[in-house]
mmCIF file of C-alpha atoms (C1' of nucleotides) in Angstrom:
data_model
loop_
_atom_site.group_PDB
_atom_site.id
_atom_site.type_symbol
_atom_site.label_atom_id
_atom_site.label_comp_id
_atom_site.label_asym_id
_atom_site.label_seq_id
_atom_site.Cartn_x
_atom_site.Cartn_y
_atom_site.Cartn_z
ATOM 1 C CA UNK A 1 -28.445 -101.964 157.218
ATOM 2 C CA UNK A 2 -25.302 -102.483 155.153
ATOM 3 C CA UNK A 3 -21.921 -101.826 156.609
ATOM 4 C CA UNK A 4 -20.252 -98.760 155.112
ATOM 5 C CA UNK A 5 -17.701 -99.627 152.395
ATOM 6 C CA UNK A 6 -14.278 -98.086 152.344
ATOM 7 C CA UNK A 7 -13.528 -98.292 148.638
ATOM 8 C CA UNK A 8 -15.114 -96.552 145.674
ATOM 9 C CA UNK A 9 -17.086 -98.688 143.286
ATOM 10 C CA UNK A 10 -20.510 -99.308 141.833
ATOM 11 C CA UNK A 11 -21.885 -100.827 144.997
ATOM 12 C CA UNK A 12 -20.549 -97.991 147.120
ATOM 13 C CA UNK A 13 -22.005 -95.353 144.809
ATOM 14 C CA UNK A 14 -25.386 -97.022 144.963
ATOM 15 C CA UNK A 15 -25.096 -97.277 148.694
ATOM 16 C CA UNK A 16 -24.134 -93.626 149.111
ATOM 17 C CA UNK A 17 -26.819 -92.243 146.815
ATOM 18 C CA UNK A 18 -29.459 -94.139 148.730
ATOM 19 C CA UNK A 19 -28.317 -92.641 152.017
ATOM 20 C CA UNK A 20 -29.529 -89.098 151.470
ATOM 21 C CA UNK A 21 -30.395 -88.650 155.112
ATOM 22 C CA UNK A 22 -26.693 -88.530 155.976
ATOM 23 C CA UNK A 23 -25.963 -85.634 153.617
ATOM 24 C CA UNK A 24 -24.813 -82.588 155.494
ATOM 25 C CA UNK A 25 -23.993 -79.048 154.443
ATOM 26 C CA UNK A 26 -21.978 -77.205 157.052
ATOM 27 C CA UNK A 27 -20.541 -73.701 156.884
ATOM 28 C CA UNK A 28 -18.101 -71.496 158.795
ATOM 29 C CA UNK A 29 -18.069 -67.708 158.928
ATOM 30 C CA UNK A 30 -16.148 -65.170 160.989
ATOM 31 C CA UNK A 31 -18.773 -62.403 161.046
ATOM 32 C CA UNK A 32 -16.780 -59.718 162.952
ATOM 33 C CA UNK A 33 -19.603 -58.934 165.449
ATOM 34 C CA UNK A 34 -22.936 -60.762 165.304
ATOM 35 C CA UNK A 35 -24.722 -57.566 166.323
ATOM 36 C CA UNK A 36 -23.295 -55.614 163.414
ATOM 37 C CA UNK A 37 -23.749 -58.507 160.948
ATOM 38 C CA UNK A 38 -27.096 -60.039 161.987
ATOM 39 C CA UNK A 39 -28.901 -59.007 158.791
ATOM 40 C CA UNK A 40 -26.081 -60.405 156.627
ATOM 41 C CA UNK A 41 -26.098 -63.727 158.465
ATOM 42 C CA UNK A 42 -29.889 -64.042 158.181
ATOM 43 C CA UNK A 43 -29.734 -63.147 154.488
ATOM 44 C CA UNK A 44 -26.972 -65.651 153.791
ATOM 45 C CA UNK A 45 -28.647 -68.457 155.760
ATOM 46 C CA UNK A 46 -31.851 -67.915 153.768
ATOM 47 C CA UNK A 47 -29.878 -68.184 150.512
ATOM 48 C CA UNK A 48 -27.447 -71.009 151.350
ATOM 49 C CA UNK A 49 -29.624 -73.050 153.730
ATOM 50 C CA UNK A 50 -26.810 -75.015 155.403
ATOM 51 C CA UNK A 51 -27.639 -77.645 158.033
ATOM 52 C CA UNK A 52 -25.051 -76.125 160.337
ATOM 53 C CA UNK A 53 -23.357 -72.723 160.549
ATOM 54 C CA UNK A 54 -20.380 -72.236 162.853
ATOM 55 C CA UNK A 55 -19.893 -68.523 163.550
ATOM 56 C CA UNK A 56 -16.760 -66.865 164.931
ATOM 57 C CA UNK A 57 -16.027 -63.447 166.495
ATOM 58 C CA UNK A 58 -19.405 -62.692 168.029
ATOM 59 C CA UNK A 59 -17.800 -59.799 169.953
ATOM 60 C CA UNK A 60 -20.351 -59.845 172.752
ATOM 61 C CA UNK A 61 -21.659 -61.680 175.781
ATOM 62 C CA UNK A 62 -25.121 -62.201 174.305
ATOM 63 C CA UNK A 63 -26.291 -63.985 171.168
ATOM 64 C CA UNK A 64 -29.540 -63.120 169.318
ATOM 65 C CA UNK A 65 -30.736 -66.742 169.205
ATOM 66 C CA UNK A 66 -34.408 -65.830 168.709
ATOM 67 C CA UNK A 67 -33.590 -64.136 165.389
ATOM 68 C CA UNK A 68 -32.662 -67.547 163.914
ATOM 69 C CA UNK A 69 -35.743 -69.453 165.072
ATOM 70 C CA UNK A 70 -37.924 -68.440 162.071
ATOM 71 C CA UNK A 71 -35.256 -69.895 159.746
ATOM 72 C CA UNK A 72 -35.316 -73.160 161.695
ATOM 73 C CA UNK A 73 -32.015 -72.953 163.571
ATOM 74 C CA UNK A 74 -31.145 -73.635 167.189
ATOM 75 C CA UNK A 75 -28.164 -71.772 168.639
ATOM 76 C CA UNK A 76 -25.430 -72.973 170.958
ATOM 77 C CA UNK A 77 -22.869 -70.326 171.830
ATOM 78 C CA UNK A 78 -20.026 -69.198 174.050
ATOM 79 C CA UNK A 79 -19.901 -65.441 174.513
ATOM 80 C CA UNK A 80 -17.449 -62.947 175.946
ATOM 81 C CA UNK A 81 -17.686 -59.217 176.447
ATOM 82 C CA UNK A 82 -16.267 -57.193 173.528
ATOM 83 C CA UNK A 83 -14.020 -59.903 172.104
ATOM 84 C CA UNK A 84 -14.032 -63.397 170.638
ATOM 85 C CA UNK A 85 -17.119 -65.614 171.002
ATOM 86 C CA UNK A 86 -18.345 -68.533 168.861
ATOM 87 C CA UNK A 87 -21.821 -69.860 168.033
ATOM 88 C CA UNK A 88 -23.029 -72.989 166.265
ATOM 89 C CA UNK A 89 -26.425 -72.985 164.564
ATOM 90 C CA UNK A 90 -28.053 -76.365 163.964
ATOM 91 C CA UNK A 91 -31.351 -77.698 162.597
ATOM 92 C CA UNK A 92 -31.904 -79.730 165.745
ATOM 93 C CA UNK A 93 -31.187 -78.800 169.366
ATOM 94 C CA UNK A 94 -27.816 -80.005 170.615
ATOM 95 C CA UNK A 95 -26.002 -80.159 173.930
ATOM 96 C CA UNK A 96 -22.461 -78.782 174.022
ATOM 97 C CA UNK A 97 -19.730 -81.245 174.941
ATOM 98 C CA UNK A 98 -17.044 -78.627 175.584
ATOM 99 C CA UNK A 99 -17.270 -74.841 175.925
ATOM 100 C CA UNK A 100 -13.572 -74.270 176.467
ATOM 101 C CA UNK A 101 -10.461 -75.735 174.895
ATOM 102 C CA UNK A 102 -8.989 -78.174 177.454
ATOM 103 C CA UNK A 103 -5.460 -77.811 178.782
ATOM 104 C CA UNK A 104 -5.482 -74.471 180.631
ATOM 105 C CA UNK A 105 -8.129 -73.791 183.281
ATOM 106 C CA UNK A 106 -6.995 -70.175 183.555
ATOM 107 C CA UNK A 107 -7.879 -69.463 179.897
ATOM 108 C CA UNK A 108 -11.187 -67.545 179.960
ATOM 109 C CA UNK A 109 -11.300 -66.586 176.277
ATOM 110 C CA UNK A 110 -14.404 -67.717 174.359
ATOM 111 C CA UNK A 111 -12.761 -69.360 171.363
ATOM 112 C CA UNK A 112 -13.967 -72.956 171.383
ATOM 113 C CA UNK A 113 -17.234 -74.885 171.176
ATOM 114 C CA UNK A 114 -17.498 -78.636 170.623
ATOM 115 C CA UNK A 115 -20.859 -80.330 170.070
ATOM 116 C CA UNK A 116 -22.065 -83.794 169.104
ATOM 117 C CA UNK A 117 -24.139 -83.668 165.922
ATOM 118 C CA UNK A 118 -25.586 -87.056 164.945
ATOM 119 C CA UNK A 119 -22.451 -88.836 166.107
ATOM 120 C CA UNK A 120 -19.949 -86.406 164.626
ATOM 121 C CA UNK A 121 -17.999 -83.938 166.758
ATOM 122 C CA UNK A 122 -18.371 -80.434 165.351
ATOM 123 C CA UNK A 123 -15.546 -78.282 166.697
ATOM 124 C CA UNK A 124 -15.988 -74.551 166.200
ATOM 125 C CA UNK A 125 -12.785 -72.563 166.775
ATOM 126 C CA UNK A 126 -11.617 -68.975 166.762
ATOM 127 C CA UNK A 127 -7.867 -69.366 167.176
ATOM 128 C CA UNK A 128 -5.865 -66.438 168.605
ATOM 129 C CA UNK A 129 -4.443 -63.897 166.154
ATOM 130 C CA UNK A 130 -1.057 -63.689 167.891
ATOM 131 C CA UNK A 131 0.055 -60.241 166.759
ATOM 132 C CA UNK A 132 2.251 -58.507 167.613
ATOM 133 C CA UNK A 133 4.725 -61.393 167.710
ATOM 134 C CA UNK A 134 6.932 -59.732 170.364
ATOM 135 C CA UNK A 135 3.991 -59.542 172.790
ATOM 136 C CA UNK A 136 2.521 -62.210 175.090
ATOM 137 C CA UNK A 137 -0.145 -62.783 172.440
ATOM 138 C CA UNK A 138 2.149 -64.837 170.223
ATOM 139 C CA UNK A 139 3.163 -67.467 172.833
ATOM 140 C CA UNK A 140 -0.518 -67.603 173.860
ATOM 141 C CA UNK A 141 -1.432 -68.403 170.254
ATOM 142 C CA UNK A 142 1.194 -71.132 169.959
ATOM 143 C CA UNK A 143 0.221 -72.644 173.317
ATOM 144 C CA UNK A 144 -3.468 -72.550 172.302
ATOM 145 C CA UNK A 145 -2.675 -74.403 169.073
ATOM 146 C CA UNK A 146 -0.650 -76.988 170.988
ATOM 147 C CA UNK A 147 -3.586 -77.530 173.366
ATOM 148 C CA UNK A 148 -5.810 -78.001 170.302
ATOM 149 C CA UNK A 149 -3.378 -80.556 168.861
ATOM 150 C CA UNK A 150 -3.284 -82.523 172.109
ATOM 151 C CA UNK A 151 -7.080 -82.556 172.403
ATOM 152 C CA UNK A 152 -7.510 -83.637 168.771
ATOM 153 C CA UNK A 153 -4.863 -86.337 169.272
ATOM 154 C CA UNK A 154 -7.148 -87.730 171.977
ATOM 155 C CA UNK A 155 -10.101 -87.828 169.588
ATOM 156 C CA UNK A 156 -7.961 -89.576 166.973
ATOM 157 C CA UNK A 157 -6.786 -92.143 169.548
ATOM 158 C CA UNK A 158 -10.438 -92.970 170.232
ATOM 159 C CA UNK A 159 -11.179 -92.997 166.469
ATOM 160 C CA UNK A 160 -13.992 -90.451 166.936
ATOM 161 C CA UNK A 161 -15.251 -88.731 163.753
ATOM 162 C CA UNK A 162 -14.898 -84.933 163.799
ATOM 163 C CA UNK A 163 -14.912 -81.752 161.796
ATOM 164 C CA UNK A 164 -12.844 -78.782 162.988
ATOM 165 C CA UNK A 165 -14.027 -75.565 161.398
ATOM 166 C CA UNK A 166 -13.419 -71.902 161.915
ATOM 167 C CA UNK A 167 -10.894 -69.097 161.907
ATOM 168 C CA UNK A 168 -7.482 -70.686 162.511
ATOM 169 C CA UNK A 169 -5.641 -67.385 161.999
ATOM 170 C CA UNK A 170 -3.007 -69.365 160.092
ATOM 171 C CA UNK A 171 -1.962 -69.024 156.452
ATOM 172 C CA UNK A 172 -0.885 -72.630 155.755
ATOM 173 C CA UNK A 173 1.207 -72.055 152.623
ATOM 174 C CA UNK A 174 2.629 -69.465 150.194
ATOM 175 C CA UNK A 175 -0.264 -69.931 147.799
ATOM 176 C CA UNK A 176 -2.693 -69.032 150.593
ATOM 177 C CA UNK A 177 -1.712 -65.349 150.548
ATOM 178 C CA UNK A 178 -1.331 -62.739 147.838
ATOM 179 C CA UNK A 179 2.271 -61.883 148.769
ATOM 180 C CA UNK A 180 4.253 -64.175 151.110
ATOM 181 C CA UNK A 181 6.934 -61.504 151.624
ATOM 182 C CA UNK A 182 4.380 -59.115 153.104
ATOM 183 C CA UNK A 183 3.227 -61.772 155.572
ATOM 184 C CA UNK A 184 6.491 -63.557 156.398
ATOM 185 C CA UNK A 185 6.939 -62.001 159.870
ATOM 186 C CA UNK A 186 3.251 -61.884 160.753
ATOM 187 C CA UNK A 187 1.857 -64.177 163.477
ATOM 188 C CA UNK A 188 -0.501 -65.683 160.877
ATOM 189 C CA UNK A 189 2.386 -66.848 158.691
ATOM 190 C CA UNK A 190 5.394 -67.198 160.992
ATOM 191 C CA UNK A 191 7.167 -70.537 160.896
ATOM 192 C CA UNK A 192 6.023 -71.565 164.392
ATOM 193 C CA UNK A 193 2.353 -70.972 163.521
ATOM 194 C CA UNK A 194 2.608 -73.006 160.321
ATOM 195 C CA UNK A 195 4.509 -75.728 162.181
ATOM 196 C CA UNK A 196 1.617 -76.015 164.625
ATOM 197 C CA UNK A 197 -0.823 -76.238 161.721
ATOM 198 C CA UNK A 198 1.223 -79.011 160.109
ATOM 199 C CA UNK A 199 1.527 -80.863 163.406
ATOM 200 C CA UNK A 200 -2.263 -80.826 163.607
ATOM 201 C CA UNK A 201 -2.542 -82.039 160.002
ATOM 202 C CA UNK A 202 -0.045 -84.802 160.760
ATOM 203 C CA UNK A 203 -2.595 -86.421 163.059
ATOM 204 C CA UNK A 204 -4.151 -87.590 159.801
ATOM 205 C CA UNK A 205 -6.466 -84.673 159.054
ATOM 206 C CA UNK A 206 -7.593 -83.402 155.658
ATOM 207 C CA UNK A 207 -7.683 -79.718 154.682
ATOM 208 C CA UNK A 208 -11.066 -79.968 152.939
ATOM 209 C CA UNK A 209 -10.624 -77.049 150.550
ATOM 210 C CA UNK A 210 -7.390 -78.430 149.108
ATOM 211 C CA UNK A 211 -8.847 -81.841 148.174
ATOM 212 C CA UNK A 212 -10.299 -80.467 144.946
ATOM 213 C CA UNK A 213 -8.816 -76.977 144.694
ATOM 214 C CA UNK A 214 -5.093 -76.350 144.132
ATOM 215 C CA UNK A 215 -5.458 -72.781 142.903
ATOM 216 C CA UNK A 216 -3.783 -69.657 144.191
ATOM 217 C CA UNK A 217 -6.163 -66.947 145.301
ATOM 218 C CA UNK A 218 -8.568 -69.154 147.251
ATOM 219 C CA UNK A 219 -8.948 -66.577 149.992
ATOM 220 C CA UNK A 220 -11.342 -66.265 152.923
ATOM 221 C CA UNK A 221 -10.248 -62.881 154.327
ATOM 222 C CA UNK A 222 -9.592 -59.473 152.821
ATOM 223 C CA UNK A 223 -8.523 -56.540 154.980
ATOM 224 C CA UNK A 224 -10.809 -53.513 155.173
ATOM 225 C CA UNK A 225 -7.836 -51.267 154.418
ATOM 226 C CA UNK A 226 -5.895 -50.338 151.325
ATOM 227 C CA UNK A 227 -8.399 -51.681 148.811
ATOM 228 C CA UNK A 228 -7.566 -55.271 149.683
ATOM 229 C CA UNK A 229 -10.962 -56.596 148.534
ATOM 230 C CA UNK A 230 -11.214 -54.865 145.112
ATOM 231 C CA UNK A 231 -7.588 -55.822 144.405
ATOM 232 C CA UNK A 232 -8.115 -59.394 145.673
ATOM 233 C CA UNK A 233 -5.248 -59.078 148.147
ATOM 234 C CA UNK A 234 -6.571 -61.766 150.458
ATOM 235 C CA UNK A 235 -5.424 -64.626 152.644
ATOM 236 C CA UNK A 236 -6.851 -68.080 153.451
ATOM 237 C CA UNK A 237 -7.133 -68.460 157.220
ATOM 238 C CA UNK A 238 -10.596 -70.020 157.680
ATOM 239 C CA UNK A 239 -10.408 -73.785 157.349
ATOM 240 C CA UNK A 240 -12.217 -77.102 157.598
ATOM 241 C CA UNK A 241 -10.039 -79.942 158.896
ATOM 242 C CA UNK A 242 -11.583 -83.419 158.725
ATOM 243 C CA UNK A 243 -10.920 -86.699 160.488
ATOM 244 C CA UNK A 244 -10.206 -89.563 158.029
ATOM 245 C CA UNK A 245 -13.675 -91.128 158.042
ATOM 246 C CA UNK A 246 -15.292 -87.738 157.415
ATOM 247 C CA UNK A 247 -12.740 -86.994 154.667
ATOM 248 C CA UNK A 248 -13.855 -90.210 152.950
ATOM 249 C CA UNK A 249 -17.353 -88.709 152.752
ATOM 250 C CA UNK A 250 -16.269 -85.332 151.327
ATOM 251 C CA UNK A 251 -18.455 -84.107 148.470
ATOM 252 C CA UNK A 252 -17.417 -80.472 148.101
ATOM 253 C CA UNK A 253 -15.726 -77.576 149.843
ATOM 254 C CA UNK A 254 -16.088 -74.081 148.413
ATOM 255 C CA UNK A 255 -15.518 -70.483 149.446
ATOM 256 C CA UNK A 256 -18.594 -68.289 148.988
ATOM 257 C CA UNK A 257 -17.184 -64.847 148.207
ATOM 258 C CA UNK A 258 -20.584 -63.216 147.753
ATOM 259 C CA UNK A 259 -21.121 -61.817 151.274
ATOM 260 C CA UNK A 260 -17.692 -60.140 151.249
ATOM 261 C CA UNK A 261 -19.005 -57.851 148.514
ATOM 262 C CA UNK A 262 -22.056 -56.726 150.480
ATOM 263 C CA UNK A 263 -22.306 -53.259 152.020
ATOM 264 C CA UNK A 264 -20.717 -53.113 155.507
ATOM 265 C CA UNK A 265 -19.427 -56.673 155.111
ATOM 266 C CA UNK A 266 -17.402 -58.783 157.496
ATOM 267 C CA UNK A 267 -13.753 -58.946 156.459
ATOM 268 C CA UNK A 268 -14.152 -62.759 156.263
ATOM 269 C CA UNK A 269 -16.425 -64.745 153.932
ATOM 270 C CA UNK A 270 -18.116 -68.152 154.467
ATOM 271 C CA UNK A 271 -16.629 -71.531 153.572
ATOM 272 C CA UNK A 272 -19.129 -74.314 152.829
ATOM 273 C CA UNK A 273 -18.502 -78.044 153.268
ATOM 274 C CA UNK A 274 -20.688 -80.846 151.952
ATOM 275 C CA UNK A 275 -20.355 -84.449 153.058
ATOM 276 C CA UNK A 276 -22.473 -87.391 152.061
ATOM 277 C "C1'" DA B 1 -4.255 -39.714 144.313
ATOM 278 C "C1'" DT B 2 1.412 -42.702 147.873
ATOM 279 C "C1'" DG B 3 -3.678 -42.926 151.726
ATOM 280 C "C1'" DG B 4 -6.902 -45.483 152.173
ATOM 281 C "C1'" DC B 5 -10.929 -49.652 157.740
ATOM 282 C "C1'" DT B 6 -14.254 -51.525 161.338
ATOM 283 C "C1'" DT B 7 -15.951 -52.684 165.866
ATOM 284 C "C1'" DT B 8 -16.600 -52.249 170.864
ATOM 285 C "C1'" DA B 9 -16.826 -49.659 175.095
ATOM 286 C "C1'" DT B 10 -19.582 -47.150 182.731
ATOM 287 C "C1'" DG B 11 -16.836 -44.409 175.021
ATOM 288 C "C1'" DC B 12 -15.865 -39.096 172.847
ATOM 289 C "C1'" DT B 13 -9.897 -42.083 172.444
ATOM 290 C "C1'" DA B 14 -8.010 -46.626 172.778
ATOM 291 C "C1'" DA B 15 -7.493 -51.280 171.801
ATOM 292 C "C1'" DA B 16 -7.951 -55.120 168.810
ATOM 293 C "C1'" DG B 17 -8.225 -57.279 164.618
ATOM 294 C "C1'" DA B 18 -5.159 -59.592 160.592
#
DNA sequence: ATGGCTTTATGCTAAAGA
């Protein structure tokens, strides 16, 4: 087997196109209750056929794993009554490496699931919302993000390949929301939240969507209220962050707005990543 | 038209989401 090349060129292209078995299509989707959205998720999986789907906001202790078996998916999940919860669907059975974000043993919230998938760490996150900012929820959010940064710094130090995907509850930049003034004091856009996001990025990560898409209006969430969806008043808070070696293999990253238009939709829509 | 949502829960109002 040839060693993987770092630089683009004819040989590399030939090498990459002959390594189809490494191709991977992985998606994220905050479904706002798996019970309420099961039919949508099954429909979308049948259409999009990703190798992996990382789901956020299950909103329950249980997960309907058997419903995904006919489509060929195995489920790994971390549930919690009423709130939070994340699940990762894969083509092959996997063993979870971590079911809680390290750094605070007293944190019981089901917001984190890390698995090994063919040598790559797939990290599924549902970061805290943090509103209202004058409550204990905001410092919890910032502390949670700092714990994430410290854990990811450890992975980087060991040069482990990883993909972090999910609902970060952070609007990284002005162009990621329809009106920055409306959001300026919100926990999703406050300076401290964006500082934590940048600190994470500064470990050498790549925001996959922005590699080939510099447009305004690349949103992943539209509020149920005030006609946000028909008026395209959205925000981008669901992200894929890649370690450098995975970023080198990036093929595409797109937002699939279709499910947001379905009847009784989640307020979030899937983001799909393809790596070679 | 100046208000307009969705989900869960020892539910029938409250809390949370973003």
